[in-house]
Structures are given as C-alpha cells and as structure tokens.
Short mmCIF file of C-alpha atoms in Angstrom, two decimals:
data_model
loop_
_atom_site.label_atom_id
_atom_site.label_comp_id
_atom_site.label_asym_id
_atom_site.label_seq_id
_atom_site.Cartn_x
_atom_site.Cartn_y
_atom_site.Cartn_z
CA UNK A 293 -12.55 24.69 -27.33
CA UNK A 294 -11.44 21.43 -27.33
CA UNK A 295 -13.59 18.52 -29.46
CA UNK A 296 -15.80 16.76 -27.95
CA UNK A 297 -13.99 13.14 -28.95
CA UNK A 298 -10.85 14.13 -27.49
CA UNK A 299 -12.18 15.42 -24.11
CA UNK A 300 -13.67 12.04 -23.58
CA UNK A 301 -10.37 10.44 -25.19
CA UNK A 302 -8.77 12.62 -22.13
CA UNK A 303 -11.34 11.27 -19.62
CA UNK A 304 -10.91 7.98 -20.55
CA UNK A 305 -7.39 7.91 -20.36
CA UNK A 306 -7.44 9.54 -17.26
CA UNK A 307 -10.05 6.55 -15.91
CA UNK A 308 -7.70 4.00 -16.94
CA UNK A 309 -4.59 5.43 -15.18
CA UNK A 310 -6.56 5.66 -12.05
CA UNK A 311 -7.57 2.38 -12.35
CA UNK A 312 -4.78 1.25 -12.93
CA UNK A 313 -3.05 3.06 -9.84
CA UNK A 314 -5.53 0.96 -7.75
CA UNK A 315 -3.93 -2.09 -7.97
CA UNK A 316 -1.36 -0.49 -5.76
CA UNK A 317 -4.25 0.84 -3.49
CA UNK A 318 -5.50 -3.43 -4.00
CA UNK A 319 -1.97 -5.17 -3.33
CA UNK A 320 -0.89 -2.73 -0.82
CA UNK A 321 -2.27 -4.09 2.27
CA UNK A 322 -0.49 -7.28 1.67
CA UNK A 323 2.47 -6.33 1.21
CA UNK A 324 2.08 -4.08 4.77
CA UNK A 325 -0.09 -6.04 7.01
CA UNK A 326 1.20 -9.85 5.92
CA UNK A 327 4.75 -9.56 4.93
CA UNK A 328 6.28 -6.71 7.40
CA UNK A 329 3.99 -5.28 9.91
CA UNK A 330 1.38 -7.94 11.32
CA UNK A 331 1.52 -11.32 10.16
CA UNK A 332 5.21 -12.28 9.92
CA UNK A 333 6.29 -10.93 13.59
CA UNK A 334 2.54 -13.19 14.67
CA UNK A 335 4.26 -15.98 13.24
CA UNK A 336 7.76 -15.28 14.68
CA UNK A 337 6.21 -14.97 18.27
CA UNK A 338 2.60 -16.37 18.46
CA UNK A 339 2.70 -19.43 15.98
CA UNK A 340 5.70 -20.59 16.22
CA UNK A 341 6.67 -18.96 19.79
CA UNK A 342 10.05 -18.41 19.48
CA UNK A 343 11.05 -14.87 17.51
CA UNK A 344 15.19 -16.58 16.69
CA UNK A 345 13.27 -19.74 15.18
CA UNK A 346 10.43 -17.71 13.82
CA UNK A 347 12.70 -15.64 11.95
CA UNK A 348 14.51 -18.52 10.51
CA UNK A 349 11.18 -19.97 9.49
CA UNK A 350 10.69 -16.16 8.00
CA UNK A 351 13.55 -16.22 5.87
CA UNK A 352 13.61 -19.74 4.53
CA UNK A 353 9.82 -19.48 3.08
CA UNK A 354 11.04 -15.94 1.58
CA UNK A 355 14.02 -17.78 0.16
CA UNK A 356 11.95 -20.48 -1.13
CA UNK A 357 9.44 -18.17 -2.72
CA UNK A 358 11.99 -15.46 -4.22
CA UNK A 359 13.79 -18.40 -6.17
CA UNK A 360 10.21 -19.49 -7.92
CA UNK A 361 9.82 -15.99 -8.85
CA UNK A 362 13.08 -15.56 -10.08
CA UNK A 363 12.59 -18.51 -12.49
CA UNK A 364 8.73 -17.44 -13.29
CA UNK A 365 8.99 -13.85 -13.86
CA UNK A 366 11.00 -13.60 -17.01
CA UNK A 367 8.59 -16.16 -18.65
CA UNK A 368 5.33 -14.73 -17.79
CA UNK A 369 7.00 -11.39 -19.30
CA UNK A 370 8.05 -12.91 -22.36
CA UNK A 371 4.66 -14.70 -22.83
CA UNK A 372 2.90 -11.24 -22.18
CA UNK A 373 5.42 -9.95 -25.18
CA UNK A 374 4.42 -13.03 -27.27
CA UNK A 375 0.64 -11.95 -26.82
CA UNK A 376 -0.61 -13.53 -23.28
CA UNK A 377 -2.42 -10.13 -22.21
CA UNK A 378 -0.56 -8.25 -19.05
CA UNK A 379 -4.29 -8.08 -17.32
CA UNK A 380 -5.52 -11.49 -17.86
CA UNK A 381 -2.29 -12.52 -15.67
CA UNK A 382 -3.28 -10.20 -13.11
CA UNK A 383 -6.13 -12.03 -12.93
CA UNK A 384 -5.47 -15.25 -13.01
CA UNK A 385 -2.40 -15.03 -10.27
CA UNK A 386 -4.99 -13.15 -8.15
CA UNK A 387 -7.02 -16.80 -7.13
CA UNK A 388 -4.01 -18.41 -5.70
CA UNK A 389 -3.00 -15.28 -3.85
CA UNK A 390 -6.26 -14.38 -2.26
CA UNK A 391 -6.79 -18.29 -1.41
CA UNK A 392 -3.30 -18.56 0.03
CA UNK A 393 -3.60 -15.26 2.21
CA UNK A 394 -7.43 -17.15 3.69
CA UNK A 395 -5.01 -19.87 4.31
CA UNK A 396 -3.19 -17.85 7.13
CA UNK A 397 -6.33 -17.96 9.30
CA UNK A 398 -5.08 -21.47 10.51
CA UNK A 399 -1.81 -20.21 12.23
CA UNK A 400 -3.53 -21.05 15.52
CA UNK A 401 -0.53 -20.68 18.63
CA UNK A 402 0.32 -24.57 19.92
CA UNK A 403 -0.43 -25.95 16.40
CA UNK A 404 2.66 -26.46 15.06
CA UNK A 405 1.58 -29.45 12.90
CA UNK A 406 -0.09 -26.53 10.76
CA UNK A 407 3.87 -25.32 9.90
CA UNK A 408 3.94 -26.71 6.52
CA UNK A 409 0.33 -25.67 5.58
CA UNK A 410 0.99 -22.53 6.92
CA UNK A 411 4.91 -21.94 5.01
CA UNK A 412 3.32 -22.96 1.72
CA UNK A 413 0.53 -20.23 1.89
CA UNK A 414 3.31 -17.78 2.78
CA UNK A 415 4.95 -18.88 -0.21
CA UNK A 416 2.44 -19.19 -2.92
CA UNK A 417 0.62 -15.98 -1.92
CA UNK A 418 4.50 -14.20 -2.31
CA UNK A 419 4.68 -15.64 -5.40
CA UNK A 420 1.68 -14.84 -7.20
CA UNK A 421 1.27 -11.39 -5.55
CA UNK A 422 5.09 -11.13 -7.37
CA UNK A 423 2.83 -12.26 -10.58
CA UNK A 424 0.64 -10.06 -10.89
CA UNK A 425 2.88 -6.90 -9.51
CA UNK A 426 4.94 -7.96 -13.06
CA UNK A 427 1.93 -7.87 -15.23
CA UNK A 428 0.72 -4.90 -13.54
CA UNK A 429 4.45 -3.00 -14.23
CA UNK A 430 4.36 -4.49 -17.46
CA UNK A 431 1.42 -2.33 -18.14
CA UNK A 432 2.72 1.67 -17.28
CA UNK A 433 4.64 2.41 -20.68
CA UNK A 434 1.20 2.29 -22.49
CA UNK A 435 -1.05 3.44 -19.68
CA UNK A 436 1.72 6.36 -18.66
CA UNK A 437 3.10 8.94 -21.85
CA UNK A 438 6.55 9.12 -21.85
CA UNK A 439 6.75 12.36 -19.73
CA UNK A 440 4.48 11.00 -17.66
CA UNK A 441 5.93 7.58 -16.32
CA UNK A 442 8.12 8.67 -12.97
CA UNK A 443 4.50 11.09 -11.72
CA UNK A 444 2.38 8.02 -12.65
CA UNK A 445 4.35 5.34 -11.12
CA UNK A 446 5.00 7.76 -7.53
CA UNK A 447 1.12 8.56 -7.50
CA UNK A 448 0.23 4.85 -8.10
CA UNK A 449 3.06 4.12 -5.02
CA UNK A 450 1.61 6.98 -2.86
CA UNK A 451 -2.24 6.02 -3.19
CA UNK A 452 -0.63 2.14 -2.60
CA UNK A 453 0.05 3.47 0.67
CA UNK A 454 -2.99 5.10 1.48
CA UNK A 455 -4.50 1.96 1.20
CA UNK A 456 -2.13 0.32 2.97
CA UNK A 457 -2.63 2.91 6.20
CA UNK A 458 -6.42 2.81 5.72
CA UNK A 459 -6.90 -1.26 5.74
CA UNK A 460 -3.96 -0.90 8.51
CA UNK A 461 -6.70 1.18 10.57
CA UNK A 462 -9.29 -0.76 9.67
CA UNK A 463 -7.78 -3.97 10.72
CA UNK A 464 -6.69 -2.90 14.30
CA UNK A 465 -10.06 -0.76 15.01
CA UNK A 466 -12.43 -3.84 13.64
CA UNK A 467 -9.94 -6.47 15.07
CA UNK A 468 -8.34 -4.79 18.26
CA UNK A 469 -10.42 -1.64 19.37
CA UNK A 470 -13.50 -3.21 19.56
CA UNK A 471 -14.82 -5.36 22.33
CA UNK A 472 -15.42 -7.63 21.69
CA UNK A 473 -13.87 -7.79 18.47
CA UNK A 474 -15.93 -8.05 15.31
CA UNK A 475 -16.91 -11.47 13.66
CA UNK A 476 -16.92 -12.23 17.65
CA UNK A 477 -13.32 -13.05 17.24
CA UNK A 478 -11.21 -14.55 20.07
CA UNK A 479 -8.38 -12.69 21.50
CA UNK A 480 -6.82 -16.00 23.73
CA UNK A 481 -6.65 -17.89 20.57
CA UNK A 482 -5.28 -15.03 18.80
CA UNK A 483 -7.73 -14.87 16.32
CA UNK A 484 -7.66 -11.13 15.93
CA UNK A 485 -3.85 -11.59 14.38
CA UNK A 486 -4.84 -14.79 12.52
CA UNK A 487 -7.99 -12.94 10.45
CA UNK A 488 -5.20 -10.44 8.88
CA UNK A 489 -4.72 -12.88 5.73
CA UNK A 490 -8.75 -13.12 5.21
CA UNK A 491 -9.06 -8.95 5.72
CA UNK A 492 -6.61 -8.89 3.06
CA UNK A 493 -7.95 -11.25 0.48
CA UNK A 494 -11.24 -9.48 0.81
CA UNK A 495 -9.84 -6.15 0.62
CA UNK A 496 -7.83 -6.81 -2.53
CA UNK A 497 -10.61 -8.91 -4.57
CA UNK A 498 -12.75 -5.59 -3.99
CA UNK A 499 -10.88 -3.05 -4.69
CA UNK A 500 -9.63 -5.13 -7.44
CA UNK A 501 -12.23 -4.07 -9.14
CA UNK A 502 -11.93 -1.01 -10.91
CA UNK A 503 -8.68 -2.40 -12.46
CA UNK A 504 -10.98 -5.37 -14.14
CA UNK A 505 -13.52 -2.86 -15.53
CA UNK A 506 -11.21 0.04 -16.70
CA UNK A 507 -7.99 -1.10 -17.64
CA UNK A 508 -7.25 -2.42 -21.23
CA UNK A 509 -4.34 -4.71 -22.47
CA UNK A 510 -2.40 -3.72 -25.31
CA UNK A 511 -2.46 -5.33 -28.68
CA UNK A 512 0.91 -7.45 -29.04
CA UNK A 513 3.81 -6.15 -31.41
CA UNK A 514 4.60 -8.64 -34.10
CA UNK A 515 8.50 -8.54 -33.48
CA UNK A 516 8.16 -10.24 -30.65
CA UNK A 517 5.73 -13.17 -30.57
CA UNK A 518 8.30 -15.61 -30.78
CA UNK A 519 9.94 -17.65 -27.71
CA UNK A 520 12.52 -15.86 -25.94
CA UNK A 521 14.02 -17.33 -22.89
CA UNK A 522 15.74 -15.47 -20.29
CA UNK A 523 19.42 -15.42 -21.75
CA UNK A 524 18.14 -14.52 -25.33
CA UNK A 525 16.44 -11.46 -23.31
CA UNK A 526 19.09 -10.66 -21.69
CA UNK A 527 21.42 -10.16 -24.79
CA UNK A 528 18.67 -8.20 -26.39
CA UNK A 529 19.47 -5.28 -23.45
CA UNK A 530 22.48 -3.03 -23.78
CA UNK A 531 25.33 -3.72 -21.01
CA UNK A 532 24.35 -0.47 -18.90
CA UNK A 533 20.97 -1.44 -18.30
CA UNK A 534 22.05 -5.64 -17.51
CA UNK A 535 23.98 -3.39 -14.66
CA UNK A 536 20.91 -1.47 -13.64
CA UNK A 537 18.99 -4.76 -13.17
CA UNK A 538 21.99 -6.06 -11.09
CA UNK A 539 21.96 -3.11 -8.89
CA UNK A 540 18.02 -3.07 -8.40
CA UNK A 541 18.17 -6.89 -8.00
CA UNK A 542 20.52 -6.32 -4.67
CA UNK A 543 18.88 -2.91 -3.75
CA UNK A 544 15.57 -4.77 -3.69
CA UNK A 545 17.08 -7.50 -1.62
CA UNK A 546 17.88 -5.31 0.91
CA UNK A 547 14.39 -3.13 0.92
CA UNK A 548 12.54 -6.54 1.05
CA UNK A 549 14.74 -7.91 3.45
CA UNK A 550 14.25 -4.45 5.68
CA UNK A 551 10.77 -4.38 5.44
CA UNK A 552 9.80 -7.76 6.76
CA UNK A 553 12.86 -7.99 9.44
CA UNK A 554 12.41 -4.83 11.04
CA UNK A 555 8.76 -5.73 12.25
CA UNK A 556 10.24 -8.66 13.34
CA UNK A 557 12.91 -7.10 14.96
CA UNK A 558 10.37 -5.01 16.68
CA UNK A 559 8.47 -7.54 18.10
CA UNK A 560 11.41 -9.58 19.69
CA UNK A 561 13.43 -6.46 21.69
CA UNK A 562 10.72 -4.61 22.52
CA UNK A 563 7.66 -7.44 22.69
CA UNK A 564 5.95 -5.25 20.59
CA UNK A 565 2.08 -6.51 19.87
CA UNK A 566 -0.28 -6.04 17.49
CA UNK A 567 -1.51 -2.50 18.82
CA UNK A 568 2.54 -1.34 18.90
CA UNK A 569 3.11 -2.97 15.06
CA UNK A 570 -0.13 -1.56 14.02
CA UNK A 571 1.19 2.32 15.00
CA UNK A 572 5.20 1.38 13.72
CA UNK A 573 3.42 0.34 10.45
CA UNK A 574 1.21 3.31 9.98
CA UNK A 575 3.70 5.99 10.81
CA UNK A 576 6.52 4.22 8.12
CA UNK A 577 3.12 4.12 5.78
CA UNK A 578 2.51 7.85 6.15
CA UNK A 579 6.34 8.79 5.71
CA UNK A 580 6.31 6.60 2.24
CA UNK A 581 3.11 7.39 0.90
CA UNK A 582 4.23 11.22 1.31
CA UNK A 583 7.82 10.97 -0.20
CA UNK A 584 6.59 8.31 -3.10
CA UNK A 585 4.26 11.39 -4.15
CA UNK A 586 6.95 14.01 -3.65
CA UNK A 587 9.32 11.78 -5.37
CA UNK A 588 6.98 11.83 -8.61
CA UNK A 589 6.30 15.13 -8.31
CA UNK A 590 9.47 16.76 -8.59
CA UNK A 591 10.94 14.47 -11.64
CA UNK A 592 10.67 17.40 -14.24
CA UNK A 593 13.55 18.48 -12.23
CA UNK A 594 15.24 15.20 -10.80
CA UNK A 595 15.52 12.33 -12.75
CA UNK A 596 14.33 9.08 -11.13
CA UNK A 597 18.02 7.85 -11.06
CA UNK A 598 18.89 10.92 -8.91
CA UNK A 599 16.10 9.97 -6.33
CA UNK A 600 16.94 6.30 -6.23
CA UNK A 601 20.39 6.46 -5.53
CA UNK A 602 20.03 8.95 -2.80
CA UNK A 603 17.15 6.55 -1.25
CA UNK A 604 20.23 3.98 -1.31
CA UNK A 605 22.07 6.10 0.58
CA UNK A 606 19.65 7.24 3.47
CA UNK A 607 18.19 3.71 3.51
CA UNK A 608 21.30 2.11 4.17
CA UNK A 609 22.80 4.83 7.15
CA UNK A 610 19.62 4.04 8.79
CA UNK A 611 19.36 0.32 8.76
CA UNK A 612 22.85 0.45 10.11
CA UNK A 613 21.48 2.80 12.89
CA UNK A 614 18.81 -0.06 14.20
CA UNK A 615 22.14 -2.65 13.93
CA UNK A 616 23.42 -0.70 16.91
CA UNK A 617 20.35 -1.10 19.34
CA UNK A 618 19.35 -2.92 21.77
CA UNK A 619 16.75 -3.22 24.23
CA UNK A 620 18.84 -1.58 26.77
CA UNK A 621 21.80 -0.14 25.09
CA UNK A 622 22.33 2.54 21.75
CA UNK A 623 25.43 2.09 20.11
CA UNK A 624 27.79 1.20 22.89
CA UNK A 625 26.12 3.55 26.08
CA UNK A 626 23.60 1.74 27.89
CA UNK A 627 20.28 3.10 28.10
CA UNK A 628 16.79 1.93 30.64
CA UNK A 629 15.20 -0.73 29.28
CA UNK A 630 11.60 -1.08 28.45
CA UNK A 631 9.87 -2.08 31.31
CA UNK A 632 5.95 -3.63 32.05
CA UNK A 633 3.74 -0.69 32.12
CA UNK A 634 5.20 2.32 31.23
CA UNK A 635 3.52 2.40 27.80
CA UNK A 636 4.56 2.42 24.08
CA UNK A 637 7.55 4.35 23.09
CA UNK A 638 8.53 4.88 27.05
CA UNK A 639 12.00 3.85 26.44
CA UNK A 640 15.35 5.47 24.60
CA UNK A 641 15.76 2.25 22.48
CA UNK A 642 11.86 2.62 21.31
CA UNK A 643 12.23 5.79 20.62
CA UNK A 644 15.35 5.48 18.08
CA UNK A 645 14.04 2.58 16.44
CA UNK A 646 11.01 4.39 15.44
CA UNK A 647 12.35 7.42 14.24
CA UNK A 648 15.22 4.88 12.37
CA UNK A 649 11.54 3.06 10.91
CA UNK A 650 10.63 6.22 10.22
CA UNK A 651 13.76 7.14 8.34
CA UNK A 652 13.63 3.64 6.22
CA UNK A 653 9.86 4.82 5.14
CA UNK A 654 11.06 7.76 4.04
CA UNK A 655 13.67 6.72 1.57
CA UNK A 656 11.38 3.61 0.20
CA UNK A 657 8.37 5.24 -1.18
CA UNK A 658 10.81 6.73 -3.47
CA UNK A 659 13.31 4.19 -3.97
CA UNK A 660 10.03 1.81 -5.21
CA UNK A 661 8.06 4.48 -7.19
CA UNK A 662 11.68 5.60 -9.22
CA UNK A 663 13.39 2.29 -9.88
CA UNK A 664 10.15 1.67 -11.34
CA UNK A 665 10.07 4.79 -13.93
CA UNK A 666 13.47 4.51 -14.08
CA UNK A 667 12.99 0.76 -15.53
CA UNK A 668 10.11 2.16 -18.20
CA UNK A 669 12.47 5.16 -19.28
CA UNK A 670 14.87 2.35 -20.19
CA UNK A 671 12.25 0.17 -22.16
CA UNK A 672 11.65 0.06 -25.81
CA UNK A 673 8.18 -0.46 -27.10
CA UNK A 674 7.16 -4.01 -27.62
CA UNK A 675 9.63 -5.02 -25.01
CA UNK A 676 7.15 -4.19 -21.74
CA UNK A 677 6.13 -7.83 -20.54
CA UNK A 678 10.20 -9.29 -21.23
CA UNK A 679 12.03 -6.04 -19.84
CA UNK A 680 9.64 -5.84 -16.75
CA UNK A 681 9.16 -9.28 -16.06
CA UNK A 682 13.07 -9.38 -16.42
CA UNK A 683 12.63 -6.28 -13.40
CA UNK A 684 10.56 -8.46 -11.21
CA UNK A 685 13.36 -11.12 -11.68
CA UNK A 686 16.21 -8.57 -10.57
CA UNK A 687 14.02 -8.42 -7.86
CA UNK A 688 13.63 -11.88 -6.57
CA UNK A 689 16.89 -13.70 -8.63
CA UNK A 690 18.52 -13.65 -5.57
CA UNK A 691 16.23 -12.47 -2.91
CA UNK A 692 16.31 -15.59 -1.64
CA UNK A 693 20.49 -15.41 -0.36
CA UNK A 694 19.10 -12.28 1.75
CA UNK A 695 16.61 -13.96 4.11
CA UNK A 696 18.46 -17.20 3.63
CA UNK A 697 21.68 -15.54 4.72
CA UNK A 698 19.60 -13.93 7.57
CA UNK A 699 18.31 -17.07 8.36
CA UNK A 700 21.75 -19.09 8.96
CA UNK A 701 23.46 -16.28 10.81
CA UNK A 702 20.27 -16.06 13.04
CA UNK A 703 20.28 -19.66 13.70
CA UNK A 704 23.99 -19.44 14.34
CA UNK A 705 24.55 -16.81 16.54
CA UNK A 706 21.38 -16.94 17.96
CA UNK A 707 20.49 -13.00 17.49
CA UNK A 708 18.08 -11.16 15.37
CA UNK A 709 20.40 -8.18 15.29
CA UNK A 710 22.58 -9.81 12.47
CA UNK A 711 20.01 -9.27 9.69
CA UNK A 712 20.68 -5.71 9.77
CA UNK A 713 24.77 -5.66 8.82
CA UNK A 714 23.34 -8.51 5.78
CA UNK A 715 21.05 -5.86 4.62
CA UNK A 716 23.01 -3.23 4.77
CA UNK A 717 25.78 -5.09 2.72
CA UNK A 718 23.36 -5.59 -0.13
CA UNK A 719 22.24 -1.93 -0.31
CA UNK A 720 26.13 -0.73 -0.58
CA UNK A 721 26.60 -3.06 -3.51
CA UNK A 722 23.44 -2.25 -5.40
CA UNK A 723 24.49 1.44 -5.35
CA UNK A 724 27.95 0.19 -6.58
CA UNK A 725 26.34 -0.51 -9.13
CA UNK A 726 23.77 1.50 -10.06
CA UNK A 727 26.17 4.60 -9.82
CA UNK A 728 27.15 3.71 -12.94
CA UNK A 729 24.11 3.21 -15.04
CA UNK A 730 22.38 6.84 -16.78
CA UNK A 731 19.41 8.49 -16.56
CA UNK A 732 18.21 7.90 -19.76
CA UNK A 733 19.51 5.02 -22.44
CA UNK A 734 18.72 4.06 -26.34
CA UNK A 735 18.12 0.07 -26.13
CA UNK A 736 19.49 -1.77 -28.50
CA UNK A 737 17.01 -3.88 -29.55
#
C-alpha cells in the first residue's frame, strides 16, 4: 500500500498540473475569439469598414506588438532565471491584458477617431497575453517529469481548446441567439461583436483562478542569478538548438499569421458574420483540441519532433489550398458564387475553405502542444525562464515581417488572397530548418 505522505504528494502534484493546464483553458478564448475568429474580421469589416484596409490595420498592430515581444521576452525569462518568480509575472501581465481586451468595447462602426485607442489595446493586450504565455511555459519542466512533458503540454493545449469552444458557444448563444441579446445589447450598433473583448477579460480573470491558488514557483538556481542579456543566452545554447529556435521562430510566423488571416479572409469573400465565424471557429477548435490530445498521447511512440514537422507539412499544403480560392472560382475552374439567401456553406468555395480551416486545425493543436515539449526536452535545469522566454522570442522576433509583409502586399495589390503564398513561404523555411535539429540534445551549458 502506498504511504499515506506520498499519496497526497501524488494528489498534490496532480492539483498543480491541472491547475496549471488551466491557464490554457484561461488564455484560450483570447487567443480564438479576439485575435482569429471574432474580433479581428469585426474590425476588418465593421470598425473600420473596409476588409483590404482592415487587414492592413490587422497586420501593422501585429507587427508593432510582435517586435515589443521580441525585445521583452528574453528579459522577463532571464529575470525569472535570476529569481523574479514565473507566476508572479503571470500575474502581473494579466492587469494590462484584461484592461486592454475591456478596451475593445469602444470599436463602435463610424468612429474612426477611436483607431488609435482601439490599435493600442490590440497591441498591449498581444503583448502581455505573450507575457504571461512565457512565464506560464517557463513553468512545465518543474510542474511536468521528464517523461511526462510532451502528454502534459498536449493535455494543457487540448483542454485550452475546450475552453476556447465553450466561451466560443457561450459568446454567440448569450450575444447572438438570444433576443434580445443579453446585457440588452444592441445589434445596429454592433454591440454584440464589440462585448467579445469584455467576455474575454471576465472569462480569463475567473478561470484564472485555480492557477493563483494551486500553482507554486520554483526556488531559483544559484548559477544563474546574474544578468544575462539575450546574446550571452544565446551562446550559452548549443548550435542545433539556436537552429530549432530559428525554425519555430518562422513556423510560428506562419501559424500566427494563418490563424488571424484566415478569419479575415473569411469574412471578406464570403461576408461571413459573426454567426458564420462563430461555427468556422468552433469546428477548427474541435479538430485542434482533438489532435493536440492525440498528439500528447502517442509521444511514448513519436517524438514531439516527429509530430511537428509533419504538422509543417500538412499545414503548409493546406494554406496553399485556400491561396487558390475565390468566391467564385477553385483553382483555375470557376465555380457558383455565394449568393443572398441560400444559407451558410451553400456554395463550392465555402465548402473548400472550411474543410481547408478544418485541415489547418488539425495540424496546429499539435504543431503548438510539440514545439512546446520539444523546447522543454531541450532545456537544462535552471535554464527554464532564459530558454523559454528565448522560445516566446523565436516566436515573435520576427512575427512582425509576416503581417507587415501581408500588410504591404495587401495594400499594394489590393487583395487579401496574397497573405496566403507569405505564409506559406515562412512555413517551408521553418521546416528547412527544423529538419535538421534532433529529437533529443545535451545543452551545453
């Protein structure tokens, strides 16, 4: 029989990775209902009114924002080494974000003067959500045994996207089912979109919660208290794993710049609305959710470098797939168009793009829950806050020439169709890459 102290040892353990997993179930709904599904392709057509402009708009605040966490993240990691506890970042980045996202609530259509108000709380809540998604990383090699990381890190994905489909539901039944709407919202002022940054706010300071009360931070190692700035941590890593960070860095480019387009996308060939983004959204929700879990599941026997660079792979043949349509043509035959009243998915060209969506879900829930166990299979102990908030840098150094790119091609050739070829450009270069990093590596430290 096992002793008494070790079963609760067990239990408590077990408490803290769950809590710990529900900061993914917290940040989720951000991530799914303000920066790709909802808010952005609102902005795009209902704020600003123009989906070419909007998306330029899009990808200059995303530009903006990924070059301030690109500078940020490898200090907040180093301070975390250096003894700035992982959670109390969490917490502290988690006031501007949920004050930023209440911000969104004044995107009213035909108030244009808002713009700059309304770009800065688009950039500061990307920022610190990018915070605290560092500190939070920064935690799994002491929350997670060794054997444990990739399940972990695919479970915490998975339940991410349950909570990103339930507040997804919750949003659109509270918001757009019921009439009238709760809160006694307005639908001609488009105050049922606009609410989406409050709803989230809420929803993350709440479920917040059991991460405050049940999660520990770890006691800092004395080797590395001193300053180290983003060079000297760089030299500490061996040269394969500098290449995996260049190869996430442009893989996550590409996923980021996927995730927020393709809503976008959506909304301007097909004049997709909030009921039509709501049901895209949930299905490529589902589809992750499911494969993040599967992806964890079946490390013993695939190693997370194995899943990620086949993710590259099916992400990338799809995004080229959605390059090809139109509203009224696939590839180069020409197909009916979608036309008033013949409901949701009535057309070829719906049809394709949300199976393509669907596709894209499919090989991100993965692609996100293995680079991450990948990364902590790579990281030496006492390195956690540098090495990951070096990560969250790979992800944003130069996330900001994706939507930037995206947003000077748009602007010049006047179609939303050209973000696709940019994305898929980044993905085949990240996979250049990380084709050549291992499985498994002994840092030099």
């Amino acid at each position: 029989m096992t002793p008494a102290p070790a079963r609760l040892h067990y239990a408590g353990r077990r408490l803290e990775q769950f809590s710990w997993s529900m900061f993914d179930w917290a940040q989720q709904p951000y991530f799914t209902l303000v920066a790709a599904f909802i808010f952005k392709p609102y902005f795009a057509s209902g704020f600003v009114g123009d989906t070419v402009r909007g998306q330029a708009l899009i990808g200059l605040a995303g530009g903006v924002a990924a070059l301030l966490i690109a500078v940020l993240s490898p200090m907040i990691g180093s301070r975390i080494d250096r003894g700035s506890e992982a959670k109390r970042w969490v917490l502290a980045a988690s006031i501007p974000f949920t004050l930023a996202c209440a911000g969104l609530r004044f995107a009213a259509p035909n108030h244009l003067e808002r713009l700059p108000l309304i770009i800065s709380c688009l950039i500061v809540a990307a920022v610190s959500a990018e915070i605290t998604v560092t500190a939070n990383n920064a935690m799994l090699p002491r929350v997670a045994h060794a054997g444990r990381l990739g399940k972990l890190s695919g479970s915490a994905v998975a339940l991410g996207y349950v909570g990103g489909l339930l507040s997804l539901a919750v949003f659109y039944i509270a918001f757009n089912v019921i009439d009238p709407p709760l809160l006694g919202l307005d639908p001609a002022a488009r105050e049922p979109d606009r609410i989406v940054g409050p709803f989230v706010a809420v929803w993350y300071a709440v479920f917040l919660i059991p991460f405050v009360l049940w999660t520990r931070d770890a006691k800092p190692s004395s080797r590395t208290r001193s300053q180290v700035s983003l060079v000297a941590a760089l030299r500490t890593m061996p040269a394969k794993t500098r290449r995996f960070l260049l190869g996430r860095m442009l893989v996550a480019d590409g996923l980021t710049a996927a995730a927020v387009f393709g809503g976008v996308l959506a909304a301007g060939l097909f004049d997709w609305g909030v009921a039509e983004l709501g049901t895209y959204g949930g299905l490529i929700i589902i589809i992750s959710g499911i494969a993040a879990w599967a992806s964890g599941a079946v490390e013993p026997r695939h190693s997370p470098r194995t899943v990620v660079l086949i993710s590259v792979v099916v992400l990338a043949a799809a995004v080229l797939g959605a390059a090809t349509i139109t509203a009224d043509r696939l590839m180069m035959f020409p197909v009916p168009p979608p036309t008033a009243g013949d409901g949701f998915l009535a057309s070829p060209s719906e049809r394709v793009f949300m199976v393509l969506g669907l596709v894209i879900g499919a090989a991100a829930g993965p692609m996100q829950a293995s680079m991450r166990a990948w990364m902590a299979r790579l990281t030496p102990t006492g390195f956690e806050g540098r090495w990951f908030g070096l990560f969250a840098f790979s992800n944003k150094a130069t996330a900001f020439l994706a939507p930037l790119l995206i947003a000077g091609l748009t602007m010049v050739t006047q179609s939303q169709r050209i973000a696709m070829p940019v994305i898929v450009l980044f993905l085949a270069a990240g996979y250049i890459c990380l084709r050549r990093v291992p499985a498994d590596l002994e840092p030099q430290t």
